CSV table of C-alpha atoms in Angstrom, one decimal:
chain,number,residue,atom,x,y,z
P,1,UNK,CA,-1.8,-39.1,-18.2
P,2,UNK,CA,-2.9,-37.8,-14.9
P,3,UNK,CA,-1.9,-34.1,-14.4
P,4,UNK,CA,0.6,-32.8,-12.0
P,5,UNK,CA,0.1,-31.7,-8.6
P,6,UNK,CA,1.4,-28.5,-8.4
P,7,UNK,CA,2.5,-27.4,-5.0
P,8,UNK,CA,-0.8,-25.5,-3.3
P,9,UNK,CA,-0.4,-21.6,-4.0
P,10,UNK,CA,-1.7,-21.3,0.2
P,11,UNK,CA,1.0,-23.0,1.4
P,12,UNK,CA,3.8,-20.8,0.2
P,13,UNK,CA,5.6,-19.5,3.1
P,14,UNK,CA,6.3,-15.9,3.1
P,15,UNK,CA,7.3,-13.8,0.0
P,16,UNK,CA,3.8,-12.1,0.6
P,17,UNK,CA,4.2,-8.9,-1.7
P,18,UNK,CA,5.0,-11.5,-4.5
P,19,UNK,CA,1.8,-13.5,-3.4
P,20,UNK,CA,-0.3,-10.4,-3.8
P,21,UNK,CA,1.0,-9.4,-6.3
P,22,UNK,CA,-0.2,-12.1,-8.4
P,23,UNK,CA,-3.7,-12.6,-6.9
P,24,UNK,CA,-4.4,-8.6,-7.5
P,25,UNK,CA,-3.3,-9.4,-11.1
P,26,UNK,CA,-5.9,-12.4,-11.3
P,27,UNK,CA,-8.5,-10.0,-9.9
P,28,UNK,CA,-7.7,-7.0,-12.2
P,29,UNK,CA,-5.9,-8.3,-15.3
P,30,UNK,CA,-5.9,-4.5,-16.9
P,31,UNK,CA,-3.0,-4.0,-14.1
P,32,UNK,CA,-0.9,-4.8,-17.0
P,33,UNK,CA,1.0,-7.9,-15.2
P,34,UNK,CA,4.2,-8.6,-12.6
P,35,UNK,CA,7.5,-8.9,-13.1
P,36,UNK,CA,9.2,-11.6,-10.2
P,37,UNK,CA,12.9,-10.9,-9.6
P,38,UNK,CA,14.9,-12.7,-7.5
P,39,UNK,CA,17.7,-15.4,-6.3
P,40,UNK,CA,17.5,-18.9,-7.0
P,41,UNK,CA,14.9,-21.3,-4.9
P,42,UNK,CA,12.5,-18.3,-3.9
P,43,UNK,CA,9.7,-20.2,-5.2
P,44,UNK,CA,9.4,-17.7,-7.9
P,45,UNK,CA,8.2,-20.5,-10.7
P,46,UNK,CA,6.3,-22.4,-7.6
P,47,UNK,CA,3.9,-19.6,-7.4
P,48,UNK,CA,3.0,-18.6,-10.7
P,49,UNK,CA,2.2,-23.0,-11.5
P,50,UNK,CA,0.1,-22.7,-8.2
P,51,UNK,CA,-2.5,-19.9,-9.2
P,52,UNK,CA,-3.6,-23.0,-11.7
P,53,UNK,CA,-5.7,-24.3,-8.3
P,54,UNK,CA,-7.1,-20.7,-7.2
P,55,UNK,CA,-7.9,-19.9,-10.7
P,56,UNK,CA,-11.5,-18.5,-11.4
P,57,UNK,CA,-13.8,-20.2,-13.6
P,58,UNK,CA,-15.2,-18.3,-16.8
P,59,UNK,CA,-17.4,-19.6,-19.2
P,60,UNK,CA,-15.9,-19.5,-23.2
P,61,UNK,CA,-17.4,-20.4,-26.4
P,62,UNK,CA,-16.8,-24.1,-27.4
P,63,UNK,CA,-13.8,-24.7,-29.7
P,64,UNK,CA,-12.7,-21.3,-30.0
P,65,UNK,CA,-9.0,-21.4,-30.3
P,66,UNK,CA,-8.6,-17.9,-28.6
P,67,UNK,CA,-11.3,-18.8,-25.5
P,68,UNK,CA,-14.0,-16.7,-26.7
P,69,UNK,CA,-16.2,-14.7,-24.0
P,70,UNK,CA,-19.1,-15.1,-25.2
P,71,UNK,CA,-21.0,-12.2,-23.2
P,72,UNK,CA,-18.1,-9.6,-24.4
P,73,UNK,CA,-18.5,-9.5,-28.4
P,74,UNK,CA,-16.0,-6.4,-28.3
P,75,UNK,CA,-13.2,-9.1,-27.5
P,76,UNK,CA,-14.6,-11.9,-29.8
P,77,UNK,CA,-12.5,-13.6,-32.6
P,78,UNK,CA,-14.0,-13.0,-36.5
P,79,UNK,CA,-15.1,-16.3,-36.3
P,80,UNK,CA,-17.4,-15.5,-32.9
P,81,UNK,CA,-18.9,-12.8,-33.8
P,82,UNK,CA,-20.5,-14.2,-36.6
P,83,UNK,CA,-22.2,-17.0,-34.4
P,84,UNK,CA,-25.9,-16.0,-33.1
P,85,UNK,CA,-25.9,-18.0,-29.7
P,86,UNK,CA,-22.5,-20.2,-29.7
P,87,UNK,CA,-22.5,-23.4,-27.8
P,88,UNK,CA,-20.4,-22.3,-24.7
P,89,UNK,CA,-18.3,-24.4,-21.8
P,90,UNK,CA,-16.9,-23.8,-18.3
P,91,UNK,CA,-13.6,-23.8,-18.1
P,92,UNK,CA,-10.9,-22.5,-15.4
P,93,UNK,CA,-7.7,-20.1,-16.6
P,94,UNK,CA,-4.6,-21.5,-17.0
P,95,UNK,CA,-1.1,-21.1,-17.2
P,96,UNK,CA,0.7,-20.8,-20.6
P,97,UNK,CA,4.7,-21.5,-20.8
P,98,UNK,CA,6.5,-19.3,-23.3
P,99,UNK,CA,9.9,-21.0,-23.7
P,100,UNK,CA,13.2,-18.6,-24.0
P,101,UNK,CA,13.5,-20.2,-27.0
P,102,UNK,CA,10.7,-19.9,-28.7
P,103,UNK,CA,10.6,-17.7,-32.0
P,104,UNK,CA,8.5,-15.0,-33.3
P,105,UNK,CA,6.2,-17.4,-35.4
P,106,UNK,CA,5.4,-19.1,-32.3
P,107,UNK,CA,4.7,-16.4,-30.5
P,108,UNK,CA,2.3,-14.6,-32.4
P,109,UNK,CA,1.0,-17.5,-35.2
P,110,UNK,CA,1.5,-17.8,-39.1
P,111,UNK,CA,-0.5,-17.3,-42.0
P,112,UNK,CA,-0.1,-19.3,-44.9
P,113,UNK,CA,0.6,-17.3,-47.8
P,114,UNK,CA,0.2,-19.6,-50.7
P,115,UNK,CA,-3.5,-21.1,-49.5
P,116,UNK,CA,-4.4,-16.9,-49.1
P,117,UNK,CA,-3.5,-16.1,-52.6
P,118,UNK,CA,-4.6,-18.9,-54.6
P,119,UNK,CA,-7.9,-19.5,-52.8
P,120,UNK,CA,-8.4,-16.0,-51.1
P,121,UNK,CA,-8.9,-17.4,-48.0
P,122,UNK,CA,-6.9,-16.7,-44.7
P,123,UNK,CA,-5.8,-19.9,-42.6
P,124,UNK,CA,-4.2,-18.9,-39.5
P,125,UNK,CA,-2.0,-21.5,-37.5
P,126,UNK,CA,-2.7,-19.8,-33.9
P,127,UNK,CA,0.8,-19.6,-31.6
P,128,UNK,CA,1.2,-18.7,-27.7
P,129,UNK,CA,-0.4,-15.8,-27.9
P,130,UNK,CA,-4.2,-17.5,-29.1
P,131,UNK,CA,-3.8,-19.7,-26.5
P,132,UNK,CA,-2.8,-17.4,-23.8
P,133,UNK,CA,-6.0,-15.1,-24.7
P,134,UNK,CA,-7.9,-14.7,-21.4
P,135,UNK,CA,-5.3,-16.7,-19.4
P,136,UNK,CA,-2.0,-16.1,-17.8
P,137,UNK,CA,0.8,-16.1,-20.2
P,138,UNK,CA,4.3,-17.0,-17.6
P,139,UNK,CA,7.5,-16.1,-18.9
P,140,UNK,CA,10.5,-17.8,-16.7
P,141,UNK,CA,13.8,-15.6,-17.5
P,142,UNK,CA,12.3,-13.1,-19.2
P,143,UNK,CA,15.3,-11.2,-19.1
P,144,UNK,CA,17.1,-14.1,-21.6
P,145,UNK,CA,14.4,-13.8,-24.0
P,146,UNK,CA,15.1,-11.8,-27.4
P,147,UNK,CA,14.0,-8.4,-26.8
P,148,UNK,CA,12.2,-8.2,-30.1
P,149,UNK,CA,9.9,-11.2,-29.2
P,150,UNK,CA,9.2,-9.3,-25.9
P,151,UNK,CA,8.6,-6.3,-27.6
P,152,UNK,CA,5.8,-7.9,-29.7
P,153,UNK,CA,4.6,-9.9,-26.7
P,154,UNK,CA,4.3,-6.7,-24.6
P,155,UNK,CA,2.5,-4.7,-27.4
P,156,UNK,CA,-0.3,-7.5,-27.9
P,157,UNK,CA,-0.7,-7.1,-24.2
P,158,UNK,CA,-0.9,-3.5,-23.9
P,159,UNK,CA,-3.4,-3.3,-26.8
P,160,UNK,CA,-5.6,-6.8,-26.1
P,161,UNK,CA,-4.9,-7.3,-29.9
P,162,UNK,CA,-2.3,-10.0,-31.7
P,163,UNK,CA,-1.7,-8.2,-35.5
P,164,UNK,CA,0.0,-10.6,-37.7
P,165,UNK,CA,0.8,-9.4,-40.7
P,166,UNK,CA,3.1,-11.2,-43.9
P,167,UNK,CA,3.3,-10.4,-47.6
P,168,UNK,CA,0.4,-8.1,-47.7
P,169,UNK,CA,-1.8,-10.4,-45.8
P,170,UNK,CA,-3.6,-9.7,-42.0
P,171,UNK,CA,-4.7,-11.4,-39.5
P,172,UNK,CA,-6.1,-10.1,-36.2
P,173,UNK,CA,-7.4,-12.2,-32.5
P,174,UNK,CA,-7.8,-10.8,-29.4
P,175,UNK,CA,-4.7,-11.2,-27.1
P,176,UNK,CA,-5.8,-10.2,-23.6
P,177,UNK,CA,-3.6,-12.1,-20.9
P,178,UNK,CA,-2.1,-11.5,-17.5
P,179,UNK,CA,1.5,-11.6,-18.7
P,180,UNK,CA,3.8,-13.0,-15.6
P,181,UNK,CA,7.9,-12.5,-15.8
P,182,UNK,CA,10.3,-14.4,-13.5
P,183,UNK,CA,14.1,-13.8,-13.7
P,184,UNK,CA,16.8,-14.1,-11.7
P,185,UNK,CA,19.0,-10.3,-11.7
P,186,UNK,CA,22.3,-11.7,-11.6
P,187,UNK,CA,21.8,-13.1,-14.5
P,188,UNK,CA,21.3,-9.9,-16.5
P,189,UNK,CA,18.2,-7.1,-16.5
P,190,UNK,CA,15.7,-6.2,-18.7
P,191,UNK,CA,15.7,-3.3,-20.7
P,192,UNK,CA,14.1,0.3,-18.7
P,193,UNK,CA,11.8,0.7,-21.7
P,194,UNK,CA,10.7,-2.8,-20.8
P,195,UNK,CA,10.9,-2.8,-17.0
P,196,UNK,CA,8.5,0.1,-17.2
P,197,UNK,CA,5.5,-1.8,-19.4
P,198,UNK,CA,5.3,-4.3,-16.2
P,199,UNK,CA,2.4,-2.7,-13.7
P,200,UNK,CA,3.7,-4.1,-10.9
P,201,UNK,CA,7.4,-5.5,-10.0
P,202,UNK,CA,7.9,-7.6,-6.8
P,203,UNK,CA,11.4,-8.4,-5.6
P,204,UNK,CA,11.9,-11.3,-3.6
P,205,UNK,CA,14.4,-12.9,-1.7
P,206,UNK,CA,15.4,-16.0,0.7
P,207,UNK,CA,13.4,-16.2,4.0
P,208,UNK,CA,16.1,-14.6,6.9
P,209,UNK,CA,13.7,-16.3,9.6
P,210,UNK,CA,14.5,-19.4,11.0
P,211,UNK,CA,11.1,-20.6,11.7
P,212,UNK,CA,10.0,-19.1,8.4
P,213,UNK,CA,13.2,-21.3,7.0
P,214,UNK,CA,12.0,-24.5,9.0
P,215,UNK,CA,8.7,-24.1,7.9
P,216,UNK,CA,9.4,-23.9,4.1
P,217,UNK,CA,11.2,-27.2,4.4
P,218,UNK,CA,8.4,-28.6,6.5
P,219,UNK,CA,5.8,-28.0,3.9
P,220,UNK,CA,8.0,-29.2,0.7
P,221,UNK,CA,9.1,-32.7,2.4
P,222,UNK,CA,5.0,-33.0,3.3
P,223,UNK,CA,4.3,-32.3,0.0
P,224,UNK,CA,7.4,-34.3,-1.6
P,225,UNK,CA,6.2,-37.6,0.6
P,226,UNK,CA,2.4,-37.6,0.1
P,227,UNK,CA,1.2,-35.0,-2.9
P,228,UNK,CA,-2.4,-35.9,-2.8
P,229,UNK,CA,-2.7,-35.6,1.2
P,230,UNK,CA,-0.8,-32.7,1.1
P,231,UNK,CA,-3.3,-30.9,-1.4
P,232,UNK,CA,-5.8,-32.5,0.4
P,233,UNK,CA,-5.2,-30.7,3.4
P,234,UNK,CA,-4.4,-27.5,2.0
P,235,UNK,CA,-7.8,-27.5,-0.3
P,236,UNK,CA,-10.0,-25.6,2.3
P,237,UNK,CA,-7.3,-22.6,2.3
P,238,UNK,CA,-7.3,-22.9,-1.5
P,239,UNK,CA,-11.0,-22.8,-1.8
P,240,UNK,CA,-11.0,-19.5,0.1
P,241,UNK,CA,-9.0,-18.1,-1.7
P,242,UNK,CA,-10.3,-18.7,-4.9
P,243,UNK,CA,-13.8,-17.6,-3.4
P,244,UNK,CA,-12.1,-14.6,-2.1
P,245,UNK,CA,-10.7,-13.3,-5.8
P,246,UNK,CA,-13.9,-14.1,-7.1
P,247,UNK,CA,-15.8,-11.9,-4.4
P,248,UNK,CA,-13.0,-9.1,-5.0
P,249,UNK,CA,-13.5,-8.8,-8.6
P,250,UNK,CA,-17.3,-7.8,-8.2
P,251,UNK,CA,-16.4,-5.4,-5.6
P,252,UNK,CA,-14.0,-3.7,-7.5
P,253,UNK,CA,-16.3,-2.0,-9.8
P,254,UNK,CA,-18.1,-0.5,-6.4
P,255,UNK,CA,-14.4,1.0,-5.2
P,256,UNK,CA,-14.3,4.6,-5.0
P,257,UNK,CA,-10.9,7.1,-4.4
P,258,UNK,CA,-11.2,10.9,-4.0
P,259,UNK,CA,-9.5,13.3,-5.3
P,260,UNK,CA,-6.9,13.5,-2.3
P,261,UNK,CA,-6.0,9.8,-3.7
P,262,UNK,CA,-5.6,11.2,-6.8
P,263,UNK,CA,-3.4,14.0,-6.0
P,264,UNK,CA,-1.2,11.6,-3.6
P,265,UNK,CA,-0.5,9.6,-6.5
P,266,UNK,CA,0.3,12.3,-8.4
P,267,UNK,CA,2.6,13.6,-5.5
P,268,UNK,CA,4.4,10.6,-5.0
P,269,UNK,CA,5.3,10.3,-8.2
P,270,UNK,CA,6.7,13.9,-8.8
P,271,UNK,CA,9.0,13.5,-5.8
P,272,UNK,CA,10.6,10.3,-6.9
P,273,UNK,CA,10.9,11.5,-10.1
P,274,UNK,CA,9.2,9.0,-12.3
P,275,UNK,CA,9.0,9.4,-15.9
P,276,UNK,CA,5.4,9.9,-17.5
P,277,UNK,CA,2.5,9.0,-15.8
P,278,UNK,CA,1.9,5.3,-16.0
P,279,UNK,CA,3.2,5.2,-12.3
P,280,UNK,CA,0.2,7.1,-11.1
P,281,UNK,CA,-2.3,5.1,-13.4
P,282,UNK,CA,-1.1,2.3,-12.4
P,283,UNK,CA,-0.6,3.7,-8.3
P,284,UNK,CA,-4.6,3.8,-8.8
P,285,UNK,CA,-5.2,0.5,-9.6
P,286,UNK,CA,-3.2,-1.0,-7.8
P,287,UNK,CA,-4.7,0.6,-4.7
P,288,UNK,CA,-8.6,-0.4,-6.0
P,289,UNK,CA,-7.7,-4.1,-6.7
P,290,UNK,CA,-6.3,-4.0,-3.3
P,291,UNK,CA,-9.2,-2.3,-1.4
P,292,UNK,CA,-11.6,-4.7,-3.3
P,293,UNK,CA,-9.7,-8.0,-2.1
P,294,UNK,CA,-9.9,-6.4,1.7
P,295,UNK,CA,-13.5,-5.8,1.2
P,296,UNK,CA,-13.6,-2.5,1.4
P,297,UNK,CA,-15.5,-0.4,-0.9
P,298,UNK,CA,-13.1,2.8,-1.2
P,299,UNK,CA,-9.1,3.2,-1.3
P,300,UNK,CA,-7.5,4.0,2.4
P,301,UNK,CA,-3.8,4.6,2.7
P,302,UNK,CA,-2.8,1.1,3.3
P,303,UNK,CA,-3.7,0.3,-0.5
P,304,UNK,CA,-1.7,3.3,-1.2
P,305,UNK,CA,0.7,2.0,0.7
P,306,UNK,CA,1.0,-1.4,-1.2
P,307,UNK,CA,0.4,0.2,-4.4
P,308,UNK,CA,3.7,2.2,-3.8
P,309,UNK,CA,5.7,-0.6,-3.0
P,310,UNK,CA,4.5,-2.7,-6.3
P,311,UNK,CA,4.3,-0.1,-8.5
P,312,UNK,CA,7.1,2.3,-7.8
P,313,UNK,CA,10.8,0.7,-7.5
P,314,UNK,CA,11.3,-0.2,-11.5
P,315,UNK,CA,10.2,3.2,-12.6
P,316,UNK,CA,11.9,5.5,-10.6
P,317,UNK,CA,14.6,7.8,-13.0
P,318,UNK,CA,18.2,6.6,-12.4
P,319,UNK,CA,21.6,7.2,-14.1
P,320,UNK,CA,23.4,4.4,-16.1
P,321,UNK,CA,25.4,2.1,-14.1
P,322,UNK,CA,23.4,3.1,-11.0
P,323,UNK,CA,21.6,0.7,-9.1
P,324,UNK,CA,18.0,1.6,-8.8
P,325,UNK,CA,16.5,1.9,-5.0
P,326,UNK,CA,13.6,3.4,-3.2
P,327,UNK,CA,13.1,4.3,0.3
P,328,UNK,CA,10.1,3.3,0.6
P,329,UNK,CA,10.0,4.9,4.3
P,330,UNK,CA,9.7,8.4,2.7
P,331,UNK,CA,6.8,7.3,0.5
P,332,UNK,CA,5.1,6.0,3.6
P,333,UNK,CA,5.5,9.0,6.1
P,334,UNK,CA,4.4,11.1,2.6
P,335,UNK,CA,1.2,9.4,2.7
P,336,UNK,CA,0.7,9.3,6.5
P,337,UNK,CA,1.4,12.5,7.0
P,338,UNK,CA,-1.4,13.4,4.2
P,339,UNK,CA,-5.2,13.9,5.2
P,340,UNK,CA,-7.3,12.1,2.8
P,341,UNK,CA,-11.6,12.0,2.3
């Protein structure tokens, strides 16, 4: 059956910090993900089923159920490491669904207990989180899914490791993936302890524009007619794009901050009153992605800027019952008004 043409990730209109959000998360998957939060027909599920086309290629070992790299034996399966020179392929990341439905054996895998006891040996049936290893795992209304199964999906992701465990018997893969939320607020939210494991949060909403609103509609009844001409003529931009991640995660290991950056973050952080200090981790990472996918080989205050605006919002203090806002304006004239080297 011949795969579906997803709607080209360049010919979104709009809904920018949403856009960049995900492509800084493709360049530096350690930014610990985005959570997508808006209405209805925002094109909140478009986007994440897009990045399939501006996905970069990595080469894997061949047949690995958890997509081996081959050149990182630190983040190999068992089964990897013990292979001198595997054969390896080229493939591009993808996309993994994780239904609301879906239970915990799904999630993370089962181990069947009767073969491990009788013969001694440890036969894993690999779930969603094997076959989101080194890929994106997408979550649509995260905020409907039980909060234990995100609880377990959100530790795998923070360690890189899936741990199943039953009856005295262990099993361990690496689970490294860009986990991507999408959920509609009304709807119900997620829990603070939660919110605040997502590195980056971007809050969309309906285009107010008109030509921004006649655009959209352009572009979808193009694409609705003609699929194939539509990606057809959209493929340069795509290519770009694709080139342009690839060029941004080589840079980023060249990006530099001082420690004014540091200190900003720092700053920022303590006058919003954010809990911890993931916030400022994460203000710094945030900022380097960003500077590498400019091309720019240190942090300037417009990455700071962005960084802010991602990281900030979903981690700020707030009462019960209060609805959580930033004024972002402050946090801009803060890091204006500061003299950075």
């Amino acid at each position: 059956m011949k795969q579906k043409a997803y709607f080209p990730f360049t010919a979104i209109v709009g809904q920018e910090k949403m856009k960049r959000a995900l492509i800084l998360n493709l360049i530096n998957p350690a930014l610990g993900g985005v959570l997508i939060k808006g209405e209805k027909g925002t094109a909140k599920s478009t986007a994440v089923r897009a990045l399939t086309q501006v996905l970069p290629e990595r080469r894997e070992v061949k047949g690995c159920p958890f997509s081996c790299d081959p050149d990182d034996v630190s983040c190999q399966c068992d089964e990897c490491r013990r292979k001198k020179d595997p054969e390896t392929v080229l493939c591009r990341m993808r996309v993994v669904d994780l239904p609301v439905s879906a239970t915990e054996d799904r999630v993370v895998g089962t181990l069947d207990i009767e073969k491990a006891l009788t013969t001694g040996e440890k036969h894993f049936e690999p779930g969603i989180l094997a076959e989101a290893n080194r890929n994106i795992l997408y979550i649509d209304e995260i905020n409907l899914l039980d909060d234990h199964v995100v609880d377990v999906i959100l530790d795998s992701a923070a360690m890189g490791v899936n741990n199943v465990e039953r009856e005295g018997v262990s099993f361990s893969h690496p689970a490294k993936f860009v986990l991507v939320g999408t959920m509609n607020p009304e709807e119900g939210d997620l829990r603070p302890q939660l919110l605040d494991r997502f590195g980056l949060v971007a809050d969309v909403r309906g285009e107010s524009d008109i030509g921004l609103r006649t655009e959209v509609v352009k572009r979808y009844l193009a694409y609705e007619s003609d699929p194939e001409a539509f990606l057809a003529e959209w493929q340069p931009e795509q290519e770009k794009l694709r080139h342009r991640i690839s060029e941004a995660h080589e840079l980023m290991g060249k990006v530099s901050y001082s420690d004014d950056i540091l200190r900003l973050a720092a700053e920022i952080s303590v006058s919003l009153g954010v809990d911890g200090h993931r916030a400022d981790i994460a203000m710094i990472k945030a900022a380097v992605t960003n500077a590498a996918y400019e091309g720019r080989s240190s942090v300037e205050k417009a990455d700071m800027k962005l960084a802010a605006e991602l990281v900030l919002p979903h981690r700020m203090r707030r009462k019960p019952f209060e609805e959580q806002r930033l004024d972002i304006s402050s946090v801009f004239e803060m890091i204006e008004s500061r003299e950075t080297r």
